mmCIF file of C-alpha atoms and ligand atoms in Angstrom:
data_model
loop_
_atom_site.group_PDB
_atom_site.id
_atom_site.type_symbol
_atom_site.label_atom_id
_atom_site.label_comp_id
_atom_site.label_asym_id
_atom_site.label_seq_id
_atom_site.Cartn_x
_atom_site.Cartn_y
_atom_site.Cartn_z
ATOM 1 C CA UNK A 41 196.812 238.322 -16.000
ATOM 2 C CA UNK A 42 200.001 237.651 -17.824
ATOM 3 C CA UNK A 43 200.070 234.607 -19.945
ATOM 4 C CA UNK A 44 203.061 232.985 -19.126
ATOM 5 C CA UNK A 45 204.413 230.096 -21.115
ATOM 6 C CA UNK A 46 203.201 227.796 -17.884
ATOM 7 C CA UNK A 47 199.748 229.753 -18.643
ATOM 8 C CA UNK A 48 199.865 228.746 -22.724
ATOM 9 C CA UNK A 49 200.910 225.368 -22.063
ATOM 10 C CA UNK A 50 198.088 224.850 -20.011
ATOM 11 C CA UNK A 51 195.310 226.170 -22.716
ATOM 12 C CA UNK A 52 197.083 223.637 -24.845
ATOM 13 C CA UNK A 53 196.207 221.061 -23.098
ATOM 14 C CA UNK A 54 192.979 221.955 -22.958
ATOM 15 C CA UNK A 55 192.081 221.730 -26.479
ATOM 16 C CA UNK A 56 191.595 218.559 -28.763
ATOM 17 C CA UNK A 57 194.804 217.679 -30.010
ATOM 18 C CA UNK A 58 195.261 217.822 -33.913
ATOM 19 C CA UNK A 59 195.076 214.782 -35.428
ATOM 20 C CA UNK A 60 197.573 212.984 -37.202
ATOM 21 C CA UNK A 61 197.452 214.411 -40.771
ATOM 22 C CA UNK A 62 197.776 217.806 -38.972
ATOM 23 C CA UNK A 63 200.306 217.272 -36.816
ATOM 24 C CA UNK A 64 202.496 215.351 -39.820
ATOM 25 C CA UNK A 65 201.443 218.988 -41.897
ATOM 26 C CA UNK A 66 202.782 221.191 -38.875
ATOM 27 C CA UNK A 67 206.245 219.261 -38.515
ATOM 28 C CA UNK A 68 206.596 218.741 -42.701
ATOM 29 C CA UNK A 69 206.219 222.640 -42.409
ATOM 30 C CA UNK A 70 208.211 223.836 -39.412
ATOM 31 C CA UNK A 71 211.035 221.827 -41.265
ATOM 32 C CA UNK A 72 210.616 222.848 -44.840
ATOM 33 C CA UNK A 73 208.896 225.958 -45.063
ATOM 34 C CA UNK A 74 210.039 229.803 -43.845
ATOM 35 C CA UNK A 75 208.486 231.696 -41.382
ATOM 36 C CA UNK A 76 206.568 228.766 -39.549
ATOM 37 C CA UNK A 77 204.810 230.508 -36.830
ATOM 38 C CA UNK A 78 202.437 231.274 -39.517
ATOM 39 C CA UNK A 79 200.810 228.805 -39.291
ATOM 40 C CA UNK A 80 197.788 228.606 -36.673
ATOM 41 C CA UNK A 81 198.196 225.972 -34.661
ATOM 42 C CA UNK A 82 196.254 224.031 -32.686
ATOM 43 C CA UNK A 83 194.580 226.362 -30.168
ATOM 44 C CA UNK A 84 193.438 228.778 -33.047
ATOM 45 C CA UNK A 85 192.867 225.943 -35.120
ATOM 46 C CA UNK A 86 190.126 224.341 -32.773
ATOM 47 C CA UNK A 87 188.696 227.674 -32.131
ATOM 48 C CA UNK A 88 187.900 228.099 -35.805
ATOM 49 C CA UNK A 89 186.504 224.507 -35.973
ATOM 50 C CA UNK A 90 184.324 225.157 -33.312
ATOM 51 C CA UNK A 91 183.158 229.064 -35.077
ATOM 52 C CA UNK A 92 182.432 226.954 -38.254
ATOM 53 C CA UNK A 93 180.492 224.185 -36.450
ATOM 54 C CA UNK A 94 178.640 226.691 -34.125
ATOM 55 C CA UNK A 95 177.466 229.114 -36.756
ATOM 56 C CA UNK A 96 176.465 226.310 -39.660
ATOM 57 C CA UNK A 97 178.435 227.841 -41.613
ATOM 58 C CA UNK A 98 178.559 226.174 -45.322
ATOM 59 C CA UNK A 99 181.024 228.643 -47.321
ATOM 60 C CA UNK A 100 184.323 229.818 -46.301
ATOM 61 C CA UNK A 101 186.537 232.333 -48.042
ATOM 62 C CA UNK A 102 190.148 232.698 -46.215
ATOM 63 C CA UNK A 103 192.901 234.906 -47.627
ATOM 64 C CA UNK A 104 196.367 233.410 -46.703
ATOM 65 C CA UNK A 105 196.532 229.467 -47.289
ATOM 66 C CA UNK A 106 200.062 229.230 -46.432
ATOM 67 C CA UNK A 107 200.366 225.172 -45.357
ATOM 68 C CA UNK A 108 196.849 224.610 -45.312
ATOM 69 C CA UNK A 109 196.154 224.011 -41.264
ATOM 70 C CA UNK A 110 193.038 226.995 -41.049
ATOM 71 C CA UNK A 111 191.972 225.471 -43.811
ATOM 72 C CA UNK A 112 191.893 221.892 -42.904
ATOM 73 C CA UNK A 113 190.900 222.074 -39.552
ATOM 74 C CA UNK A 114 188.088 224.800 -41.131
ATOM 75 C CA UNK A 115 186.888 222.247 -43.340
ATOM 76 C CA UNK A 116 186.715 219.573 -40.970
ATOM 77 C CA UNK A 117 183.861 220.808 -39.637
ATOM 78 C CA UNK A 118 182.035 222.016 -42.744
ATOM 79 C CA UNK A 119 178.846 219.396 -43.856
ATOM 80 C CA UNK A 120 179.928 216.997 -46.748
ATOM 81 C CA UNK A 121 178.702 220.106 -49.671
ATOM 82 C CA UNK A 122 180.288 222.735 -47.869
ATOM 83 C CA UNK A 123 183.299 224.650 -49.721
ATOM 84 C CA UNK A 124 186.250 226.675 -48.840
ATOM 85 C CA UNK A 125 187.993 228.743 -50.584
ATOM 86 C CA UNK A 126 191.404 229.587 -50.275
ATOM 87 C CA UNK A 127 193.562 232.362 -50.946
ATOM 88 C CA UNK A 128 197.367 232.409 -51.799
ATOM 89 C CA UNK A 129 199.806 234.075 -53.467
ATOM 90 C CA UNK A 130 202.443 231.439 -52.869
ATOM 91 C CA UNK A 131 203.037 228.810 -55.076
ATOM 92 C CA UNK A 132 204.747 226.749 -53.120
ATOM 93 C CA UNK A 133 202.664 227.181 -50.510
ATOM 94 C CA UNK A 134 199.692 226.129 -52.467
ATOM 95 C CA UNK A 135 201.661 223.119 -53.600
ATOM 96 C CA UNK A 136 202.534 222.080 -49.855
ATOM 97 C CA UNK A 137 198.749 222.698 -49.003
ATOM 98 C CA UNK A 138 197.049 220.691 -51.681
ATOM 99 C CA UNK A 139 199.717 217.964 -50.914
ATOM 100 C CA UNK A 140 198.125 217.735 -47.493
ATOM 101 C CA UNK A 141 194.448 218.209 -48.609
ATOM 102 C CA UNK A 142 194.762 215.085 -51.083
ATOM 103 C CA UNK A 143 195.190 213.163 -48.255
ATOM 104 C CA UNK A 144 192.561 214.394 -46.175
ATOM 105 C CA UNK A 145 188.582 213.103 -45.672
ATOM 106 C CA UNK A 146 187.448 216.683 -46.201
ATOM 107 C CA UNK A 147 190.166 217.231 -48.640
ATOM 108 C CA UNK A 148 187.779 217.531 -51.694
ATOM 109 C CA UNK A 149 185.933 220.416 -50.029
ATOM 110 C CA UNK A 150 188.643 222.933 -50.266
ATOM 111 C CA UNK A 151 189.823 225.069 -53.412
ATOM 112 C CA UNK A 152 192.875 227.161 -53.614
ATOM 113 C CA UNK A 153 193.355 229.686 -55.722
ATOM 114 C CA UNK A 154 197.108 230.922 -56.233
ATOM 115 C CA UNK A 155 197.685 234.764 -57.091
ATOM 116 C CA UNK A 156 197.246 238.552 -55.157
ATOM 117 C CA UNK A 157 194.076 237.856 -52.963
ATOM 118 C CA UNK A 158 192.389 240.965 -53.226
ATOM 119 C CA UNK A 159 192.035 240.175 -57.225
ATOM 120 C CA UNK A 160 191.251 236.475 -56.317
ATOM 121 C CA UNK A 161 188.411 237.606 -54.094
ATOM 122 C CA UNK A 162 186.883 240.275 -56.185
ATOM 123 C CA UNK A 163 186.474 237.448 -58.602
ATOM 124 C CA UNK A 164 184.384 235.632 -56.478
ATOM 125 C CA UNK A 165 180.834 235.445 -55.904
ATOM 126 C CA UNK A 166 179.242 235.255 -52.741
ATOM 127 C CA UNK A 167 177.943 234.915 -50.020
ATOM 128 C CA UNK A 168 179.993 233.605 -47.583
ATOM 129 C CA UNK A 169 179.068 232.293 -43.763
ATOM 130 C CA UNK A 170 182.606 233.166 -42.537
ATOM 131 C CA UNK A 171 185.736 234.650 -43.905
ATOM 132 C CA UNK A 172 189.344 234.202 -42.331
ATOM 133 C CA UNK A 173 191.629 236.946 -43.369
ATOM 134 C CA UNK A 174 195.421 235.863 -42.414
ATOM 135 C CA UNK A 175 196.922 237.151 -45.261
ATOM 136 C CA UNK A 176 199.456 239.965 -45.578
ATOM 137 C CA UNK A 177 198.617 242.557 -42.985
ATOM 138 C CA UNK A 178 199.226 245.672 -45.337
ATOM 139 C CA UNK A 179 196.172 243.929 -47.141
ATOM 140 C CA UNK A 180 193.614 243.315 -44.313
ATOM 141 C CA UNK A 181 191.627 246.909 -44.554
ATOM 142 C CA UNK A 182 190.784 246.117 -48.573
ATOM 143 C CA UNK A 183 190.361 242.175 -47.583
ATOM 144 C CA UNK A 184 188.104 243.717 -44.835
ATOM 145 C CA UNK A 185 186.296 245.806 -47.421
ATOM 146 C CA UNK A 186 185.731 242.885 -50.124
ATOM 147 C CA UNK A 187 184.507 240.529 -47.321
ATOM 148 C CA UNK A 188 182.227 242.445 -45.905
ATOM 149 C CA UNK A 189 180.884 243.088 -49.539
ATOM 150 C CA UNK A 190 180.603 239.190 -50.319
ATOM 151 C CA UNK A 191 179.281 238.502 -46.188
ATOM 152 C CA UNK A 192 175.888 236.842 -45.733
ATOM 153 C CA UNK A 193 173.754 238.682 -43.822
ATOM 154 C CA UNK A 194 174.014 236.458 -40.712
ATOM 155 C CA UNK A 195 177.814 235.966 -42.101
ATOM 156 C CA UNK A 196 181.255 236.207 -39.653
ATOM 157 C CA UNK A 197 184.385 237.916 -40.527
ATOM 158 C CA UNK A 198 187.694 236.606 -38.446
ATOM 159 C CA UNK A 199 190.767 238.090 -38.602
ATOM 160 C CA UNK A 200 194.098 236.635 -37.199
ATOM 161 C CA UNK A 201 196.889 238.590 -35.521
ATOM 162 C CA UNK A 202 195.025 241.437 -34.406
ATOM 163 C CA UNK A 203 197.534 242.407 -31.604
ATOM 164 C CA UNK A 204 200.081 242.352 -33.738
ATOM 165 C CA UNK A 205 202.592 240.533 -31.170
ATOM 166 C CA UNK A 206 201.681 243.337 -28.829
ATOM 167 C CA UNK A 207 202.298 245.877 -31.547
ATOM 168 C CA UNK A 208 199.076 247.580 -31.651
ATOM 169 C CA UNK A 209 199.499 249.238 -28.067
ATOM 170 C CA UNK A 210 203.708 250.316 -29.291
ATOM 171 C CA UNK A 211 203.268 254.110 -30.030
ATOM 172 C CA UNK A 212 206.792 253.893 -32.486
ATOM 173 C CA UNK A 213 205.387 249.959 -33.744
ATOM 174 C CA UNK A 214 206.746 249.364 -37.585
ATOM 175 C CA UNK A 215 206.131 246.430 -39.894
ATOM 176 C CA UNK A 216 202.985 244.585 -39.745
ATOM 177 C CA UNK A 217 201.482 246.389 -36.566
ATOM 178 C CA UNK A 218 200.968 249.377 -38.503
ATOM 179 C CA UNK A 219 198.359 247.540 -41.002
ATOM 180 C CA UNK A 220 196.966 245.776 -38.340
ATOM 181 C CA UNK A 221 196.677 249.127 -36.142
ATOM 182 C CA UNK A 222 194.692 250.869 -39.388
ATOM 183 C CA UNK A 223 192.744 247.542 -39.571
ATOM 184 C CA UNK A 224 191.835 247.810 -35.721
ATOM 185 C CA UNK A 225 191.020 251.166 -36.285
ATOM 186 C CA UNK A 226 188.845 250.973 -39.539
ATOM 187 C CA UNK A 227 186.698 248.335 -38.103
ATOM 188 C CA UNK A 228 186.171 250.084 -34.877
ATOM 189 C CA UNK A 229 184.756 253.178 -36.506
ATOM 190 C CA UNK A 230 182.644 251.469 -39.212
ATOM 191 C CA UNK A 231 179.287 251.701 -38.145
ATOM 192 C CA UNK A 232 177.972 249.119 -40.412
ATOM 193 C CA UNK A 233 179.163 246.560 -38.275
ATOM 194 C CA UNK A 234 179.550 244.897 -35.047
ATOM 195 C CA UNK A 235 182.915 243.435 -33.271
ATOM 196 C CA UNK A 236 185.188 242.421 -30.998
ATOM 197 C CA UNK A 237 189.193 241.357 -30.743
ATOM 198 C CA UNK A 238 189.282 238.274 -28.605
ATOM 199 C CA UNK A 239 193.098 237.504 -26.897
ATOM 200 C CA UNK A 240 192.703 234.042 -28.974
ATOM 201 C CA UNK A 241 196.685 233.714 -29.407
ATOM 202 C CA UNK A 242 197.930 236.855 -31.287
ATOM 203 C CA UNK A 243 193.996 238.220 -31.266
ATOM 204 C CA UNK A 244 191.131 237.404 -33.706
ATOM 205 C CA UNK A 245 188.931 240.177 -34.450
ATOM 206 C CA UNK A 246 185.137 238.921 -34.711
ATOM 207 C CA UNK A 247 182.930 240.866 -37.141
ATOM 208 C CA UNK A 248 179.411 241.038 -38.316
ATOM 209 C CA UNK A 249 176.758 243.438 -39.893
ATOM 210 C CA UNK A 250 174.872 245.419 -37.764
ATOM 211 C CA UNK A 251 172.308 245.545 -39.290
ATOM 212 C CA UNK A 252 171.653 241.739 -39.081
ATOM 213 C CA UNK A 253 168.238 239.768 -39.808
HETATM 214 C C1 SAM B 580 199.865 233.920 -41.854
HETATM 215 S S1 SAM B 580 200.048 232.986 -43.316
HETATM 216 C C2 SAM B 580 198.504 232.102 -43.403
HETATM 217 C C3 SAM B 580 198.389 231.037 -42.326
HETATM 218 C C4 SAM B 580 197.219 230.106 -42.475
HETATM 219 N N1 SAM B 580 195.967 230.837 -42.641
HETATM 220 C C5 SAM B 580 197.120 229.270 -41.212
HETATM 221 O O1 SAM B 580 196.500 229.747 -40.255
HETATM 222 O O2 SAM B 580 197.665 228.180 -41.151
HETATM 223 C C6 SAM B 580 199.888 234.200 -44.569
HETATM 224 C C7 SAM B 580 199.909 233.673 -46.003
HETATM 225 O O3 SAM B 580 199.473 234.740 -46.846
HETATM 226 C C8 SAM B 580 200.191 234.675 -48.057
HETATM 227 N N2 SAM B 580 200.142 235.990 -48.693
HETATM 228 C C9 SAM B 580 200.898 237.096 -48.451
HETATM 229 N N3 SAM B 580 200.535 238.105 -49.254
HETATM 230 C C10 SAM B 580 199.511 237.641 -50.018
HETATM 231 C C11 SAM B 580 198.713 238.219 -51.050
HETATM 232 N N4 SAM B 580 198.872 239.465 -51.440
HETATM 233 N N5 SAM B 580 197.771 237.441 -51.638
HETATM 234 C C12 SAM B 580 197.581 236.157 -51.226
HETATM 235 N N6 SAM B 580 198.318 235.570 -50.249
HETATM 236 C C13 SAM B 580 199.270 236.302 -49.660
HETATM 237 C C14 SAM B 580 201.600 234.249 -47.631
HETATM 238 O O4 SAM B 580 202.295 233.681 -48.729
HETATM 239 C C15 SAM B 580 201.294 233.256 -46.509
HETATM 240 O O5 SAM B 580 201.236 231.939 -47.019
#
C-alpha cells in the first residue's frame, strides 16, 4: 500500500488534534525556526502520548528538544511527579522550547539541558521508562548505547526517522540515511534486545531488553 497524501490526510484525521498551545508552538516554529519538518507533529506526537500513557512510564530522557512538541505532548501524559528530560545542543532551540513549556500545565515537569547530548546523557543517572532519541542521526548508535545503559528493565527505547525518508532501502543513500542505516543495523544484530521499526511517519524503531523481568 502506498501512502498517498489522500492516505496521510486521512490518518490525520484520525488522531486527536493538538491542542492549542501546540498548535500556536508548531506555527511560531514553522515561521521562525529552520528546518521545520523536525518537528513531530501531531500523528507522532499522539503516538508517543499514548506509549507514555500505556507503559506508566514516569521518566523520560529524549535527545533532540528542538521546539519542544515530543516533549510536550510526552509530558502531557506523564503523572503530576513524572520528569523529562531533554536534550539539546541548540540554544535557541532550548530558548523557543522553554518559552512554550512556561506556558504549559505540565510545563514544570520537563528539564532541558543545552550542550552535545551524548555528554549530557552520560551525566545522567537513571533509570528511565522510555527514551526518545531524535537527535542528530550520526549520533543515534552511541545515544542507542547510553540508553540502553540508563533503560529500566521493563524500560522502552524509541527512535524517530528510522526510514530515513526512504533512505535506508537506497543502496548509494548519503547524509543522514547512512547513520540511520548503521543504527538499523546495530540494533538488529544486538542480541540483548528486542525490536521493531513501525511505518509511524518516517519510522520509529521500538526497543527493549530481552532479557526482561
Ligand atoms: C529532529 S529535531 C528534534 C525534534 C523533536 N524531538 C520533536 O519531535 O519535536 C533534532 C534536534 O537535535 C538537535 N541536535 C543536533 N545535534 C545534537 C547534539 N549533538 N546534541 C544535542 N542535540 C542535538 C538539533 O539542534 C535539533 O533541535
Amino acid at each position: 500500500m502506498d501512502f498517498t497524501p489522500e492516505l496521510n490526510a486521512y490518518v490525520l484525521a484520525q488522531a486527536t488534534p493538538d491542542d492549542d498551545l501546540l498548535a500556536e508552538l508548531t506555527k511560531t516554529a514553522q515561521a521562525t525556526l529552520q528546518n521545520p519538518q523536525m518537528l513531530s507533529g501531531t500523528v507522532e506526537g499522539r503516538f508517543l502520548e499514548l506509549l507514555v500513557f500505556a507503559t506508566g512510564t514516569k521518566r523520560i530522557l529524549e535527545f533532540g528538544t528542538y521546539a519542544g512538541f515530543s516533549a510536550l505532548t510526552m509530558a502531557a501524559a506523564l503523572p503530576e511527579d513524572g520528569r523529562l528530560t531533554t536534550l539539546e545542543l541548540s540554544q535557541e532551540h532550548a530558548d523557543f522550547a522553554r518559552g512554550f513549556f512556561d506556558r504549559s500545565p505540565h510545563g514544570h515537569k520537563i528539564e532541558i539541558l543545552v550542550g552535545p547530548a551524548l555528554d549530557s546523557a552520560r551525566s545522567l543517572e537513571g533509570p528511565f521508562d522510555l527514551v526518545f532519541i531524535d537527535a542528530d542521526k550520526d549520533g543515534y548508535v552511541d545515544y542507542y548505547e547510553v540508553a540502553l545503559e540508563k533503560l529500566a528493565p521493563r524500560g522502552l527505547i524509541v527512535a524517530d526517522n528510522t526510514l530515513a525518508n526512504g533512505g535506508v532501502v537506497d543502496a548509494n543513500a548519503t547524509g543522514n540515511a547512512v547513520g540511520i542505516k548503521r543504527f538499523n543495523d546495530h540494533v538488529r544484530a544486538d542480541t540483548r534486545v528486542r525490536s521493531v521499526l513501525l511505518t509511524v511517519r518516517d519510522g520509529v524503531t521500538l526497543v527493549r531488553h530481552a532479557n526482561a523481568g
